[in-house]
Structures are given as C-alpha cells and as structure tokens.
Coordinates of C-alpha atoms in Angstrom, one line a residue:
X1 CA -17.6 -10.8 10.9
X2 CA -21.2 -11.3 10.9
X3 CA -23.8 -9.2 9.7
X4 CA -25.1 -7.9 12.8
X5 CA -21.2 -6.8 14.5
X6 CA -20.8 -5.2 10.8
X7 CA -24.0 -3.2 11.4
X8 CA -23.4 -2.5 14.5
X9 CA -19.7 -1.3 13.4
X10 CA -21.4 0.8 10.8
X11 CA -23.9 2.4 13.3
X12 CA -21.0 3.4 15.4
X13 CA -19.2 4.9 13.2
X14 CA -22.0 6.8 12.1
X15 CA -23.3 7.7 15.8
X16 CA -19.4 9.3 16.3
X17 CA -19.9 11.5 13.4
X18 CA -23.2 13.1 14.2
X19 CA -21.6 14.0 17.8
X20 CA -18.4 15.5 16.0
X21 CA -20.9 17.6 13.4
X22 CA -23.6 18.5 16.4
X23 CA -20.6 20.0 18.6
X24 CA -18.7 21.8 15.9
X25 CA -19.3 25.5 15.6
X26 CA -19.2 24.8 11.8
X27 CA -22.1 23.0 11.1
X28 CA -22.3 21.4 7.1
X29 CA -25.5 21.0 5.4
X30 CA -27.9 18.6 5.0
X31 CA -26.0 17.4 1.6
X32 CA -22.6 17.4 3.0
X33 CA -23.6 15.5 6.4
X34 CA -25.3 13.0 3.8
X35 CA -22.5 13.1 1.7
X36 CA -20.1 12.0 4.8
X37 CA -22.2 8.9 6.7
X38 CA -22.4 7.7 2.7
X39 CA -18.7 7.5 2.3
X40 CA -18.4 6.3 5.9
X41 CA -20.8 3.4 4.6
X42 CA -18.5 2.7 2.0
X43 CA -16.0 2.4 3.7
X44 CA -17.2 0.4 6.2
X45 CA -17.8 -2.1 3.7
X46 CA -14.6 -1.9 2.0
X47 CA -13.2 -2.4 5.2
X48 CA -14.8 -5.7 6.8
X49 CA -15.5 -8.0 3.8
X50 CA -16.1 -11.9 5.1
X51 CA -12.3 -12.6 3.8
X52 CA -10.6 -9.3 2.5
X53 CA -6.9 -7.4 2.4
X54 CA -4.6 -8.3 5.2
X55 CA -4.1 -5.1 7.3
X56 CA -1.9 -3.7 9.8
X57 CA -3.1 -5.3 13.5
X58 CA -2.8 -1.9 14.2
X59 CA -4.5 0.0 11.9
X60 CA -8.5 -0.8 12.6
X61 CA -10.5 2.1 11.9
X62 CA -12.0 4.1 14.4
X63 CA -12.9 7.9 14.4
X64 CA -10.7 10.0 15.9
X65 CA -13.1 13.0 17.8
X66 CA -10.1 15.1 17.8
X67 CA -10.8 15.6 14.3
X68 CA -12.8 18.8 13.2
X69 CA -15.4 18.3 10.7
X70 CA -14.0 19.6 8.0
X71 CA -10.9 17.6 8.5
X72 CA -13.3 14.5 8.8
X73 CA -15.5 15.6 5.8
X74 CA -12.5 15.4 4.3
X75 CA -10.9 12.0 5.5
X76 CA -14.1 10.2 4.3
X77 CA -14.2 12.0 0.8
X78 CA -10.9 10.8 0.3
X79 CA -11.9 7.5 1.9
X80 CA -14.9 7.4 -0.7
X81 CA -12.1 7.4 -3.6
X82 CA -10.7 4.4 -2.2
X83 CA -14.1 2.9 -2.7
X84 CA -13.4 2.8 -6.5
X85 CA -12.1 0.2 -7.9
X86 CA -8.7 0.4 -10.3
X87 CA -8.6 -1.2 -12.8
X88 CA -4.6 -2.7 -14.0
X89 CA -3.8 -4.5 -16.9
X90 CA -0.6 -6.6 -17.1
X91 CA 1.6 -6.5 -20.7
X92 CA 4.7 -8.6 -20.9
X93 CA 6.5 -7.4 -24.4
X94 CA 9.9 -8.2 -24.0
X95 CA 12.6 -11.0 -22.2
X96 CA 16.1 -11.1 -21.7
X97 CA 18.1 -14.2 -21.0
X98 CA 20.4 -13.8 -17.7
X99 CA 23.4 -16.1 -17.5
X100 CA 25.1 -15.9 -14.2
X101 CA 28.0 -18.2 -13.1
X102 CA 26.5 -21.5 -13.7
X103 CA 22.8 -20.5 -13.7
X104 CA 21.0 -19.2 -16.6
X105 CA 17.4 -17.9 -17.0
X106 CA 14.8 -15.9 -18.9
X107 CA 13.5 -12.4 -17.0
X108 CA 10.1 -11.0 -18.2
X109 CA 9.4 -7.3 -18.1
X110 CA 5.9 -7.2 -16.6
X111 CA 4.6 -3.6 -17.6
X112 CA 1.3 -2.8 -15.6
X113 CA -0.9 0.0 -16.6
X114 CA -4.1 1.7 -14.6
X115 CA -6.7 2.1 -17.3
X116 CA -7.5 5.4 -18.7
X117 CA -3.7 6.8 -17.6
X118 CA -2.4 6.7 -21.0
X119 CA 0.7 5.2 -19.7
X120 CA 1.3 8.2 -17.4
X121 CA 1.0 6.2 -14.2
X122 CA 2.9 2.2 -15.7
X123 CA 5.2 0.8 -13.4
X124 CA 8.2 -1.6 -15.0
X125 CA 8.9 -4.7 -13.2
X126 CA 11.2 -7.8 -14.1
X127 CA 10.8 -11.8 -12.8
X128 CA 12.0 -15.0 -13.6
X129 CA 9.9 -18.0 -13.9
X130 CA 10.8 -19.3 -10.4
X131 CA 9.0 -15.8 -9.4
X132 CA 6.0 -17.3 -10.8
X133 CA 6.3 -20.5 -9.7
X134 CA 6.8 -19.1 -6.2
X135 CA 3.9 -17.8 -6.3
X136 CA 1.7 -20.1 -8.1
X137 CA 2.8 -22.6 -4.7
X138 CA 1.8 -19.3 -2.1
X139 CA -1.6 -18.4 -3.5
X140 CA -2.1 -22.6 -4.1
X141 CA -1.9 -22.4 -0.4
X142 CA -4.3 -19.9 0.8
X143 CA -6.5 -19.9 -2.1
X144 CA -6.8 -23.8 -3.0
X145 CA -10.4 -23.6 -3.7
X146 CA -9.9 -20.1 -5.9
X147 CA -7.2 -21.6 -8.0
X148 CA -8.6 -25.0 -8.6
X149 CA -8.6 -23.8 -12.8
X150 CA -6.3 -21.8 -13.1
X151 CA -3.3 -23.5 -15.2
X152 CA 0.8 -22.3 -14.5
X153 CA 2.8 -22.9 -17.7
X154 CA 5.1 -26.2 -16.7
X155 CA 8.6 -26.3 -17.2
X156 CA 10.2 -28.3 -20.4
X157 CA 12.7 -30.7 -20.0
X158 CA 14.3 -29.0 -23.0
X159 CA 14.0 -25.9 -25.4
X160 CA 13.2 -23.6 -22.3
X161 CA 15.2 -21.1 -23.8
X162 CA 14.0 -21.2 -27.5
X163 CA 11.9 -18.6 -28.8
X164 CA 8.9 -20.3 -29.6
X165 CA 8.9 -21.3 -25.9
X166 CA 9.9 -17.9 -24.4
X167 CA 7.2 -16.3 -26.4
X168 CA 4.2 -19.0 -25.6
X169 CA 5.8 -18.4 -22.0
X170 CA 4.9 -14.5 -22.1
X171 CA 1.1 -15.1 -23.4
X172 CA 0.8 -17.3 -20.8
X173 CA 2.4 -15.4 -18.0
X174 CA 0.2 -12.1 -19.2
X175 CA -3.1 -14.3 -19.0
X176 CA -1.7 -15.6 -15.2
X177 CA -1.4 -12.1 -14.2
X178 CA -4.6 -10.9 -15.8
X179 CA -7.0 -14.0 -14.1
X180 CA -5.3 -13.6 -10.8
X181 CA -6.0 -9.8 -10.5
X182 CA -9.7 -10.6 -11.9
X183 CA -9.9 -12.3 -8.3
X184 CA -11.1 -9.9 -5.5
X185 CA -9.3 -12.0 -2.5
X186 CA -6.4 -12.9 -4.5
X187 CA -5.2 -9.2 -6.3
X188 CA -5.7 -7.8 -2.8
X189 CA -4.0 -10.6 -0.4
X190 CA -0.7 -10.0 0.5
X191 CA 1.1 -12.7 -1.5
X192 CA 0.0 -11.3 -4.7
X193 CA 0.9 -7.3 -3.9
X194 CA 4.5 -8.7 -2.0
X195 CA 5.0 -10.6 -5.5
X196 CA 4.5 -7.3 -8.2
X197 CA 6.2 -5.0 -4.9
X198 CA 8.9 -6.8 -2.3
X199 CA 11.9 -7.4 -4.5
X200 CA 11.9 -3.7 -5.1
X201 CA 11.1 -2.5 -1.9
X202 CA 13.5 -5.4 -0.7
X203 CA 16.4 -3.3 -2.9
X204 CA 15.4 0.2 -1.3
X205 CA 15.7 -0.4 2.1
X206 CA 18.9 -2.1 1.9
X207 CA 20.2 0.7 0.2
X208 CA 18.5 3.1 2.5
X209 CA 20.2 1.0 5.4
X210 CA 23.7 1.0 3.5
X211 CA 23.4 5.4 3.3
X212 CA 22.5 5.0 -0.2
X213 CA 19.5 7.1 -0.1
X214 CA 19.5 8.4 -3.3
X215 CA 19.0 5.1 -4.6
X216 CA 17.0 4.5 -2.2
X217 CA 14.3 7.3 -2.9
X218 CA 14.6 6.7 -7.0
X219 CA 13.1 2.9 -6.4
X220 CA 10.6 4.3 -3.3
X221 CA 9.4 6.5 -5.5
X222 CA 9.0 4.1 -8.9
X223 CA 7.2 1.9 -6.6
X224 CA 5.0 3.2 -4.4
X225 CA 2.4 4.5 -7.3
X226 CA 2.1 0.8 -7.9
X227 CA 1.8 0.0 -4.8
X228 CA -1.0 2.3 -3.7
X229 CA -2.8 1.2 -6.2
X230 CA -2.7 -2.4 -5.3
X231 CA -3.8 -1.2 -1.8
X232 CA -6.9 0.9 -2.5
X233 CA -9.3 -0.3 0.1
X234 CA -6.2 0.2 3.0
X235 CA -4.7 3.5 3.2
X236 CA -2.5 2.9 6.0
X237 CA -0.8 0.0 4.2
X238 CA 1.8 2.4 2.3
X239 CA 2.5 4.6 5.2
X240 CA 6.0 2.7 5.9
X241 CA 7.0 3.6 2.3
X242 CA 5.9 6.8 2.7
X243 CA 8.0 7.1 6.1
X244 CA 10.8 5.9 4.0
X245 CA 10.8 8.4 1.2
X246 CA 10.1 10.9 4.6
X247 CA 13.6 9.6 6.2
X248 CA 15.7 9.7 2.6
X249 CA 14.6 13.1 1.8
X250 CA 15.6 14.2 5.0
X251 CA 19.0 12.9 5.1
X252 CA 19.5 13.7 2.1
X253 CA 18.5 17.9 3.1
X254 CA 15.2 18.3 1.2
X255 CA 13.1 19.1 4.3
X256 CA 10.2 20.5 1.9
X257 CA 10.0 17.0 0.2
X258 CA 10.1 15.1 3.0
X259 CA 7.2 17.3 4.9
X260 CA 5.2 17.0 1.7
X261 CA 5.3 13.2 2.0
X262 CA 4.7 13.4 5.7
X263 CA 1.7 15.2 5.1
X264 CA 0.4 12.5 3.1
X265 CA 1.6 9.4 5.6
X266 CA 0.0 11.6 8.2
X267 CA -3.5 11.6 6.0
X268 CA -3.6 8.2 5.9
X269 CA -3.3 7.4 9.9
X270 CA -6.0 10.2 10.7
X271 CA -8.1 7.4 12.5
X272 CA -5.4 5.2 12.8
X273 CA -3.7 6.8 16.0
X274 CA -2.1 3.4 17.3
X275 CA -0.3 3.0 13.9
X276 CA 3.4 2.2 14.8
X277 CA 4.4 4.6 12.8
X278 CA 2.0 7.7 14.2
X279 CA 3.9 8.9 16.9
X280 CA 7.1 8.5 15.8
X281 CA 6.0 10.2 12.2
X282 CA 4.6 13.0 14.2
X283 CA 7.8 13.8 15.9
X284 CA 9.6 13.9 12.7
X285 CA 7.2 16.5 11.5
X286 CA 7.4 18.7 14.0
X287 CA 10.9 18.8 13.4
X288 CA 10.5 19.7 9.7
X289 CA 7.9 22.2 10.7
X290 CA 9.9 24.4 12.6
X291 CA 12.6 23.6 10.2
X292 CA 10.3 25.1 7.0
X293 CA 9.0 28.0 9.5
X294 CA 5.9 26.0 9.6
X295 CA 3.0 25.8 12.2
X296 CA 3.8 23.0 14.0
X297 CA 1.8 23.8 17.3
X298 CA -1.0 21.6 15.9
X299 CA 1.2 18.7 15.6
X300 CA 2.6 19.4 19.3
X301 CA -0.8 19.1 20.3
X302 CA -1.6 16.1 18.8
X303 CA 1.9 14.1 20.0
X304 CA 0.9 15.6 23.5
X305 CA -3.2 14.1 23.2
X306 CA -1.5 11.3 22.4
X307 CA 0.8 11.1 25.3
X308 CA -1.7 11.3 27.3
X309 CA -3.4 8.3 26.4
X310 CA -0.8 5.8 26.4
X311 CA 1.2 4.8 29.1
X312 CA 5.3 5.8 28.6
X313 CA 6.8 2.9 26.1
X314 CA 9.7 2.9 24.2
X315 CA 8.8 4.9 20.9
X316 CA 11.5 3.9 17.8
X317 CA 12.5 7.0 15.4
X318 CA 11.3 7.3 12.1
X319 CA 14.8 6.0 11.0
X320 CA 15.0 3.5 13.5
X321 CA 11.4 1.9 11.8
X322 CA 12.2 2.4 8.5
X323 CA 15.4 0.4 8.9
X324 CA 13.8 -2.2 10.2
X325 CA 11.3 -3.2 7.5
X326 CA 11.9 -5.5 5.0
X327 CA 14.9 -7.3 7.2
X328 CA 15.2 -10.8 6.3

C-alpha cells in the first residue's frame, strides 16, 4: 500500500468516527475524542505495514456505525494496547531423548516468557530438530533476503546424541529463537507463530473432533495466552480458538464459561462483521444468553442487521467451523 491509499484509509476511518460521536446523544470530550482518532492512528498503522502479519481475507478493518461511542471508544482503547509491543524471550533448559520403534531423537523444551510477567504468563512447548529444520527451509523461503546471516546448527554425522552436542544444540537453538523474534516480518508471519502454535492446536481439535473436549479445552486454553501474544497487531486472528474453547465449554455444560469467551471472540470482530465466524458466533450466544437469563435482544438485533445486509447463504454452526480447522 502506498502512502497516499494509507492516508486516505486513515482519513476514513477518522471521518466515520466524527459522524458516530456528532450523532450520539452522548457526546465525549475534547480529550476523549482526541484520545480515540489517536488510537485509530495507531492502529491504522499497525494494520497496513508495506509487508506485515498475514490476516484473515476477511477480517479488514472497517468501522462498524452500528457501534455506540462508548462501545467504539472502547474498541480503539483496547485496539491502542495492541499497539504495544510484547516483548518474549525464549529459554531452552532441558532435553529428553525419544526412542520410538526404529527412530530416535532429542526433544527440546522451549519455555517462552513475556517480560515483566514473572513467569505468570510462560507457555511450555517441546520440538525436535527436524521442527527447526522445518522451519529454517519455510522462513528461507519467504524471507531469503532476512535470513541471509542467520546460521541453523547442522546435523553431525555422529555424536548427535552426546551431551556436549545436545547442550551446544540448546544455546544455539535459544539464540535461533531469540534472532528470529528480533525480526518484525518474521516473529509476526505465519510460519513462525504456526511453528511455536500448530502442533498444539493440531492436538486440540482432533481431540475436540474425537468428543474429547476436556482435553481439548486443557491444550486450548495452555495455548491461546501464547498465541495472542504472538498476534498483537491482529485481534481477530485468535477468534477460531476462542470459538473452540466457546464450543468445548458448551458441550461440556459450562454455559457461563463459554459466554465469557464469546464475549471476548465477539470483542475482537466488533468491526470485523464479515468474519466467518461472526454470524455463526452470534447465534451461539444468543443461545447462551437466554440460557444464563441474559439480555440477548442486543445480539438478536445485531444477527437481524446483519441479515439484512447479506444475501441468504449457507451459515456453518459454531461446531460445524470449529471442526473444520486444522484438518489436514
């Protein structure tokens, strides 16, 4: 995008807030209005970098005028966190060797930390070395020009499974990690999040097709921390594993847990409408809402807008979606 269309994107977003704040019977202050065209700014420019995160096709931002202003005010200030930028470090402290059938190899736990959680927020990960070959050949692909110095520790034609060799292997392996994340394009493209997130969220919803959402929800829920974290600058890139906590919880009877999550899927698709998961997500929360004794006329209303938009198509359950990501 050039710098004129992302101006121009800017100035539109900004025209579509001033109508919203001129036609609401609240109208914020001077600070507040400032407050909100600054974190629509910044999110403007986390959004349309020259070569940034892979998004959802679906998922381009655009205000929805449905939205009060206070419900806007609020999008953007929780937009505006986004903005920030989280900082992980990568530990590797211990291996195991895995001898399966005929095979053997080394697995290293990968322990990643946000700074300044005191370990309240780590998320404990294992791969092998063909992980990280893997995906030394993907990013070598997209990002030739990025990776032209950084080294991957080559395999030996013997002592791979010494210690000397295991432990020069995790030094190594923990700088890898640490240079790749340094990289803006690389810690945010899609190879790089699907290596630190997909085996896991591979394992979930195969149990969660199998019934086994118990299972299911303990690895959703270990993982998604991580992964919204690796995601920052694209809210609407977790919403399927929100959906999928949504579904678990509900099939397994914990309608309260699974509106809670809703309610945060739903926050991050406020101006994402034509997410394949809106409409379908929305129908699962009325259901919960009467369910809980909750309003759910405000959702009602929103499904109905909505209908009224689109031209009838065939709309998948919530259940139906989740089942279908991460299919091989």
């Amino acid at each position: 995008m050039d710098q004129d269309s992302h101006c121009t994107g800017e100035r539109e977003l900004l025209e579509a807030v001033s109508k919203i704040t001129t036609s609401s019977t609240t109208t914020p202050s001077d600070e507040e209005e400032n407050q909100t065209k600054a974190e629509i700014s910044c999110q403007v420019r986390e959004e349309n970098p020259a070569k940034d995160d892979t998004q959802d096709s679906s998922a381009t931002l655009s205000p929805n005028s449905s939205m009060t202003t206070k419900e806007l005010q609020e999008y953007w200030r929780n937009e505006k966190r986004q903005c920030k930028q989280i900082k992980l470090l990568f530990e590797i402290p211990s291996t195991r060797i895995v001898e399966h059938n005929l095979s053997k190899y080394v697995v290293y736990k990968i322990i990643i930390l946000q700074t300044g959680s005191f370990d309240s927020n780590k998320s404990v990960i294992e791969r092998r070395y063909s992980d990280f070959e893997k995906l030394h050949r993907n990013l070598l692909e997209e990002f030739s020009e990025e990776m032209e110095d950084v080294t991957f520790p080559k395999k030996t034609l013997t002592g791979n499974f010494t210690e000397e060799i295991i432990n020069e292997r995790k030094l190594a392996f923990k700088d890898y990690l640490r240079l790749l994340y340094s990289m803006k394009y690389i810690r945010r493209s899609k190879k790089f999040i699907d290596f630190l997130t997909r085996p896991e969220l591979q394992e979930a919803y195969g149990c969660l097709r199998g019934g086994q959402y118990t299972k299911a929800l303990e690895i959703l829920l270990e993982v998604i921390g991580l992964q919204e974290r690796l995601t920052r600058g694209n809210p609407a890139a977790i919403v399927p594993t929100l959906c999928a906590i949504v579904v678990c919880h509900k099939d397994l009877e914990n309608p309260a847990s699974a509106f809670e999550y809703g309610e945060k899927a739903l926050s991050r698709l406020r101006v994402h409408s034509s997410h394949r998961y809106y409409i379908p997500l929305l129908d699962t929360m009325i259901t919960l809402a009467y369910e809980l004794g909750k309003d759910f006329l405000s959702l009602q209303e929103k499904l109905e807008e909505w209908k009224t938009k689109k031209d009838p198509i065939r709309v998948f359950t919530l259940k139906e979606l989740a089942v279908r990501e991460y299919v091989r």
